[in-house]
PDB file of N, CA and C in Angstrom:
ATOM      1  N   MET A   1     -68.939  16.912  80.941  1.00  0.00           N
ATOM      2  CA  MET A   1     -68.313  16.717  80.100  1.00  0.00           C
ATOM      3  C   MET A   1     -67.130  17.463  79.844  1.00  0.00           C
ATOM      4  N   ALA A   2     -65.559  17.468  80.354  1.00  0.00           N
ATOM      5  CA  ALA A   2     -64.732  18.647  79.330  1.00  0.00           C
ATOM      6  C   ALA A   2     -64.152  18.541  78.397  1.00  0.00           C
ATOM      7  N   SER A   3     -64.221  19.112  77.235  1.00  0.00           N
ATOM      8  CA  SER A   3     -63.565  19.139  75.788  1.00  0.00           C
ATOM      9  C   SER A   3     -62.835  19.213  75.327  1.00  0.00           C
ATOM     10  N   THR A   4     -62.072  18.851  74.534  1.00  0.00           N
ATOM     11  CA  THR A   4     -60.690  18.979  73.833  1.00  0.00           C
ATOM     12  C   THR A   4     -60.756  19.559  72.163  1.00  0.00           C
ATOM     13  N   THR A   5     -59.461  20.060  71.781  1.00  0.00           N
ATOM     14  CA  THR A   5     -60.098  20.603  70.243  1.00  0.00           C
ATOM     15  C   THR A   5     -58.662  18.650  69.658  1.00  0.00           C
ATOM     16  N   ALA A   6     -59.557  18.619  68.827  1.00  0.00           N
ATOM     17  CA  ALA A   6     -58.950  17.595  68.009  1.00  0.00           C
ATOM     18  C   ALA A   6     -57.622  18.000  66.611  1.00  0.00           C
ATOM     19  N   PRO A   7     -56.872  17.710  66.436  1.00  0.00           N
ATOM     20  CA  PRO A   7     -56.124  17.930  64.876  1.00  0.00           C
ATOM     21  C   PRO A   7     -56.362  18.477  64.237  1.00  0.00           C
ATOM     22  N   ALA A   8     -57.564  18.514  63.381  1.00  0.00           N
ATOM     23  CA  ALA A   8     -58.381  19.250  62.183  1.00  0.00           C
ATOM     24  C   ALA A   8     -59.020  20.426  63.247  1.00  0.00           C
ATOM     25  N   GLY A   9     -59.086  20.412  64.036  1.00  0.00           N
ATOM     26  CA  GLY A   9     -59.624  21.470  64.963  1.00  0.00           C
ATOM     27  C   GLY A   9     -61.472  21.391  64.982  1.00  0.00           C
ATOM     28  N   LEU A  10     -61.689  19.830  65.521  1.00  0.00           N
ATOM     29  CA  LEU A  10     -63.006  19.614  65.540  1.00  0.00           C
ATOM     30  C   LEU A  10     -63.253  19.458  66.860  1.00  0.00           C
ATOM     31  N   ALA A  11     -64.298  19.515  68.006  1.00  0.00           N
ATOM     32  CA  ALA A  11     -64.205  19.848  69.278  1.00  0.00           C
ATOM     33  C   ALA A  11     -64.922  18.260  69.620  1.00  0.00           C
ATOM     34  N   PHE A  12     -64.124  17.257  70.582  1.00  0.00           N
ATOM     35  CA  PHE A  12     -64.501  15.968  71.190  1.00  0.00           C
ATOM     36  C   PHE A  12     -64.777  16.406  72.495  1.00  0.00           C
ATOM     37  N   ALA A  13     -65.860  15.135  72.789  1.00  0.00           N
ATOM     38  CA  ALA A  13     -66.145  15.277  74.664  1.00  0.00           C
ATOM     39  C   ALA A  13     -65.085  14.551  75.041  1.00  0.00           C
ATOM     40  N   LYS A  14     -64.471  14.308  76.138  1.00  0.00           N
ATOM     41  CA  LYS A  14     -63.715  13.614  76.617  1.00  0.00           C
ATOM     42  C   LYS A  14     -64.660  12.622  76.952  1.00  0.00           C
ATOM     43  N   ILE A  15     -64.631  11.257  76.944  1.00  0.00           N
ATOM     44  CA  ILE A  15     -65.362  10.206  77.744  1.00  0.00           C
ATOM     45  C   ILE A  15     -64.586   8.959  77.774  1.00  0.00           C
ATOM     46  N   ALA A  16     -65.010   8.399  79.084  1.00  0.00           N
ATOM     47  CA  ALA A  16     -63.765   7.267  78.797  1.00  0.00           C
ATOM     48  C   ALA A  16     -64.899   6.368  78.255  1.00  0.00           C
ATOM     49  N   MET A  17     -63.635   5.356  77.825  1.00  0.00           N
ATOM     50  CA  MET A  17     -63.941   4.405  76.709  1.00  0.00           C
ATOM     51  C   MET A  17     -62.945   3.709  76.873  1.00  0.00           C
ATOM     52  N   GLU A  18     -63.597   2.463  75.974  1.00  0.00           N
ATOM     53  CA  GLU A  18     -62.123   1.044  75.505  1.00  0.00           C
ATOM     54  C   GLU A  18     -61.422   1.516  74.531  1.00  0.00           C
ATOM     55  N   ALA A  19     -60.342   0.749  74.669  1.00  0.00           N
ATOM     56  CA  ALA A  19     -59.284   1.121  73.432  1.00  0.00           C
ATOM     57  C   ALA A  19     -59.997   0.793  72.094  1.00  0.00           C
ATOM     58  N   ALA A  20     -59.543   1.918  71.143  1.00  0.00           N
ATOM     59  CA  ALA A  20     -59.804   2.446  69.973  1.00  0.00           C
ATOM     60  C   ALA A  20     -58.689   1.725  69.092  1.00  0.00           C
ATOM     61  N   LEU A  21     -59.211   1.561  67.884  1.00  0.00           N
ATOM     62  CA  LEU A  21     -59.031   1.307  66.877  1.00  0.00           C
ATOM     63  C   LEU A  21     -58.624   2.084  65.570  1.00  0.00           C
ATOM     64  N   THR A  22     -57.506   2.756  65.432  1.00  0.00           N
ATOM     65  CA  THR A  22     -58.231   3.268  63.652  1.00  0.00           C
ATOM     66  C   THR A  22     -57.644   3.040  62.611  1.00  0.00           C
ATOM     67  N   ILE A  23     -58.587   2.779  61.589  1.00  0.00           N
ATOM     68  CA  ILE A  23     -57.749   2.235  60.354  1.00  0.00           C
ATOM     69  C   ILE A  23     -57.646   2.427  59.210  1.00  0.00           C
ATOM     70  N   SER A  24     -56.513   2.863  58.655  1.00  0.00           N
ATOM     71  CA  SER A  24     -56.624   3.355  57.267  1.00  0.00           C
ATOM     72  C   SER A  24     -55.920   2.955  56.855  1.00  0.00           C
ATOM     73  N   ILE A  25     -56.132   3.181  55.178  1.00  0.00           N
ATOM     74  CA  ILE A  25     -55.640   2.862  53.298  1.00  0.00           C
ATOM     75  C   ILE A  25     -55.095   4.110  52.926  1.00  0.00           C
ATOM     76  N   THR A  26     -53.658   3.694  53.005  1.00  0.00           N
ATOM     77  CA  THR A  26     -52.451   4.786  52.496  1.00  0.00           C
ATOM     78  C   THR A  26     -52.793   5.834  51.085  1.00  0.00           C
ATOM     79  N   GLY A  27     -53.442   4.731  50.132  1.00  0.00           N
ATOM     80  CA  GLY A  27     -54.131   5.818  49.084  1.00  0.00           C
ATOM     81  C   GLY A  27     -55.859   5.773  48.811  1.00  0.00           C
ATOM     82  N   ASP A  28     -56.349   5.820  49.607  1.00  0.00           N
ATOM     83  CA  ASP A  28     -57.511   5.979  49.762  1.00  0.00           C
ATOM     84  C   ASP A  28     -57.782   7.455  49.471  1.00  0.00           C
ATOM     85  N   PRO A  29     -58.879   7.774  48.497  1.00  0.00           N
ATOM     86  CA  PRO A  29     -59.362   9.140  48.091  1.00  0.00           C
ATOM     87  C   PRO A  29     -60.634   9.812  48.740  1.00  0.00           C
ATOM     88  N   SER A  30     -61.072   8.836  49.465  1.00  0.00           N
ATOM     89  CA  SER A  30     -62.451   9.250  50.480  1.00  0.00           C
ATOM     90  C   SER A  30     -61.966   9.738  51.817  1.00  0.00           C
ATOM     91  N   THR A  31     -60.495   9.047  52.130  1.00  0.00           N
ATOM     92  CA  THR A  31     -60.273   9.687  53.735  1.00  0.00           C
ATOM     93  C   THR A  31     -58.717   9.562  53.754  1.00  0.00           C
ATOM     94  N   PRO A  32     -58.086  10.639  53.212  1.00  0.00           N
ATOM     95  CA  PRO A  32     -57.211  10.658  53.599  1.00  0.00           C
ATOM     96  C   PRO A  32     -56.411  10.129  54.588  1.00  0.00           C
ATOM     97  N   HIS A  33     -54.610   9.594  53.802  1.00  0.00           N
ATOM     98  CA  HIS A  33     -53.875   8.812  55.024  1.00  0.00           C
ATOM     99  C   HIS A  33     -53.632   9.834  56.783  1.00  0.00           C
ATOM    100  N   GLN A  34     -53.350  11.355  56.040  1.00  0.00           N
ATOM    101  CA  GLN A  34     -53.643  12.467  57.517  1.00  0.00           C
ATOM    102  C   GLN A  34     -54.593  12.460  57.840  1.00  0.00           C
ATOM    103  N   ALA A  35     -55.478  12.458  57.496  1.00  0.00           N
ATOM    104  CA  ALA A  35     -56.801  12.406  58.376  1.00  0.00           C
ATOM    105  C   ALA A  35     -56.735  11.019  59.745  1.00  0.00           C
ATOM    106  N   SER A  36     -56.474   9.765  58.816  1.00  0.00           N
ATOM    107  CA  SER A  36     -56.047   8.716  60.209  1.00  0.00           C
ATOM    108  C   SER A  36     -55.495   9.127  60.808  1.00  0.00           C
ATOM    109  N   LEU A  37     -54.594   9.236  60.642  1.00  0.00           N
ATOM    110  CA  LEU A  37     -53.179   9.825  61.848  1.00  0.00           C
ATOM    111  C   LEU A  37     -53.918  10.903  62.978  1.00  0.00           C
ATOM    112  N   ASN A  38     -53.928  12.065  62.058  1.00  0.00           N
ATOM    113  CA  ASN A  38     -55.049  12.940  63.383  1.00  0.00           C
ATOM    114  C   ASN A  38     -56.130  12.194  63.785  1.00  0.00           C
ATOM    115  N   LEU A  39     -57.070  11.521  63.844  1.00  0.00           N
ATOM    116  CA  LEU A  39     -58.128  11.225  64.265  1.00  0.00           C
ATOM    117  C   LEU A  39     -57.652  10.290  65.500  1.00  0.00           C
ATOM    118  N   ALA A  40     -56.489   8.936  64.906  1.00  0.00           N
ATOM    119  CA  ALA A  40     -55.898   8.346  65.669  1.00  0.00           C
ATOM    120  C   ALA A  40     -55.473   9.014  67.093  1.00  0.00           C
ATOM    121  N   LYS A  41     -54.389  10.122  66.671  1.00  0.00           N
ATOM    122  CA  LYS A  41     -53.655  10.767  68.343  1.00  0.00           C
ATOM    123  C   LYS A  41     -54.912  11.325  68.758  1.00  0.00           C
ATOM    124  N   ALA A  42     -56.242  11.923  67.987  1.00  0.00           N
ATOM    125  CA  ALA A  42     -57.089  12.257  69.284  1.00  0.00           C
ATOM    126  C   ALA A  42     -57.893  11.614  69.694  1.00  0.00           C
ATOM    127  N   LEU A  43     -57.798  10.673  69.712  1.00  0.00           N
ATOM    128  CA  LEU A  43     -58.657   9.558  69.662  1.00  0.00           C
ATOM    129  C   LEU A  43     -57.715   8.832  71.171  1.00  0.00           C
ATOM    130  N   ASN A  44     -56.234   8.543  71.002  1.00  0.00           N
ATOM    131  CA  ASN A  44     -54.696   7.907  71.725  1.00  0.00           C
ATOM    132  C   ASN A  44     -55.523   6.527  71.332  1.00  0.00           C
ATOM    133  N   SER A  45     -55.836   6.211  70.021  1.00  0.00           N
ATOM    134  CA  SER A  45     -55.694   4.988  70.017  1.00  0.00           C
ATOM    135  C   SER A  45     -54.762   4.444  69.490  1.00  0.00           C
ATOM    136  N   SER A  46     -54.819   3.203  68.514  1.00  0.00           N
ATOM    137  CA  SER A  46     -53.973   2.712  68.309  1.00  0.00           C
ATOM    138  C   SER A  46     -54.427   2.604  65.876  1.00  0.00           C
ATOM    139  N   LEU A  47     -52.997   2.711  65.660  1.00  0.00           N
ATOM    140  CA  LEU A  47     -53.894   2.539  64.363  1.00  0.00           C
ATOM    141  C   LEU A  47     -52.902   1.763  62.795  1.00  0.00           C
ATOM    142  N   LEU A  48     -53.847   1.725  62.165  1.00  0.00           N
ATOM    143  CA  LEU A  48     -53.624  -0.154  61.475  1.00  0.00           C
ATOM    144  C   LEU A  48     -53.356   0.846  60.079  1.00  0.00           C
ATOM    145  N   THR A  49     -52.250   0.568  59.385  1.00  0.00           N
ATOM    146  CA  THR A  49     -52.543   1.228  58.094  1.00  0.00           C
ATOM    147  C   THR A  49     -52.142   0.199  57.321  1.00  0.00           C
ATOM    148  N   ALA A  50     -52.815   0.102  56.583  1.00  0.00           N
ATOM    149  CA  ALA A  50     -53.096  -0.965  54.893  1.00  0.00           C
ATOM    150  C   ALA A  50     -52.767   0.013  53.592  1.00  0.00           C
ATOM    151  N   LYS A  51     -50.939  -0.415  53.146  1.00  0.00           N
ATOM    152  CA  LYS A  51     -51.533  -0.210  51.580  1.00  0.00           C
ATOM    153  C   LYS A  51     -52.563  -0.256  50.751  1.00  0.00           C
ATOM    154  N   GLY A  52     -52.834   0.540  49.722  1.00  0.00           N
ATOM    155  CA  GLY A  52     -53.723   0.655  49.070  1.00  0.00           C
ATOM    156  C   GLY A  52     -53.948   1.853  48.694  1.00  0.00           C
ATOM    157  N   THR A  53     -54.972   1.980  47.311  1.00  0.00           N
ATOM    158  CA  THR A  53     -55.783   2.523  46.766  1.00  0.00           C
ATOM    159  C   THR A  53     -56.927   2.973  46.547  1.00  0.00           C
ATOM    160  N   THR A  54     -57.781   2.268  47.019  1.00  0.00           N
ATOM    161  CA  THR A  54     -59.419   2.065  46.946  1.00  0.00           C
ATOM    162  C   THR A  54     -59.949   2.232  48.313  1.00  0.00           C
ATOM    163  N   HIS A  55     -61.654   2.709  48.011  1.00  0.00           N
ATOM    164  CA  HIS A  55     -62.131   2.979  49.321  1.00  0.00           C
ATOM    165  C   HIS A  55     -63.118   2.092  49.363  1.00  0.00           C
ATOM    166  N   HIS A  56     -63.969   1.217  50.255  1.00  0.00           N
ATOM    167  CA  HIS A  56     -64.346   0.301  50.078  1.00  0.00           C
ATOM    168  C   HIS A  56     -66.055   0.459  51.172  1.00  0.00           C
ATOM    169  N   ARG A  57     -67.018   0.260  50.814  1.00  0.00           N
ATOM    170  CA  ARG A  57     -67.826   0.303  51.633  1.00  0.00           C
ATOM    171  C   ARG A  57     -68.071  -1.353  52.452  1.00  0.00           C
ATOM    172  N   ARG A  58     -68.677  -1.281  53.058  1.00  0.00           N
ATOM    173  CA  ARG A  58     -69.303  -2.663  54.125  1.00  0.00           C
ATOM    174  C   ARG A  58     -69.970  -3.618  53.164  1.00  0.00           C
ATOM    175  N   ASP A  59     -70.273  -2.967  52.039  1.00  0.00           N
ATOM    176  CA  ASP A  59     -70.963  -4.603  51.710  1.00  0.00           C
ATOM    177  C   ASP A  59     -69.900  -4.642  50.008  1.00  0.00           C
ATOM    178  N   GLY A  60     -68.864  -3.965  50.469  1.00  0.00           N
ATOM    179  CA  GLY A  60     -67.281  -4.562  49.871  1.00  0.00           C
ATOM    180  C   GLY A  60     -67.284  -4.645  47.964  1.00  0.00           C
ATOM    181  N   ALA A  61     -67.962  -3.337  47.852  1.00  0.00           N
ATOM    182  CA  ALA A  61     -68.022  -2.947  46.753  1.00  0.00           C
ATOM    183  C   ALA A  61     -67.525  -1.345  46.715  1.00  0.00           C
ATOM    184  N   SER A  62     -66.561  -0.873  45.705  1.00  0.00           N
ATOM    185  CA  SER A  62     -65.611   0.241  45.818  1.00  0.00           C
ATOM    186  C   SER A  62     -66.472   1.394  45.810  1.00  0.00           C
ATOM    187  N   ALA A  63     -66.185   2.738  46.761  1.00  0.00           N
ATOM    188  CA  ALA A  63     -66.892   3.920  46.318  1.00  0.00           C
ATOM    189  C   ALA A  63     -66.380   4.990  45.645  1.00  0.00           C
TER     190      ALA A  63
END
């Protein structure tokens, strides 16, 4: 597998995958929106952005 450099400087292996969707919250203190933009670009994925100010865990609690 060939590798490429992601915008954040992390190496990703190029693999065949189905379409991806990156989801971002604009005011999430744990995962800055710019990081989601970089990830979507690196994965060549669609980006869904929601306005908000919190980071939620899968169990629904705020982190």
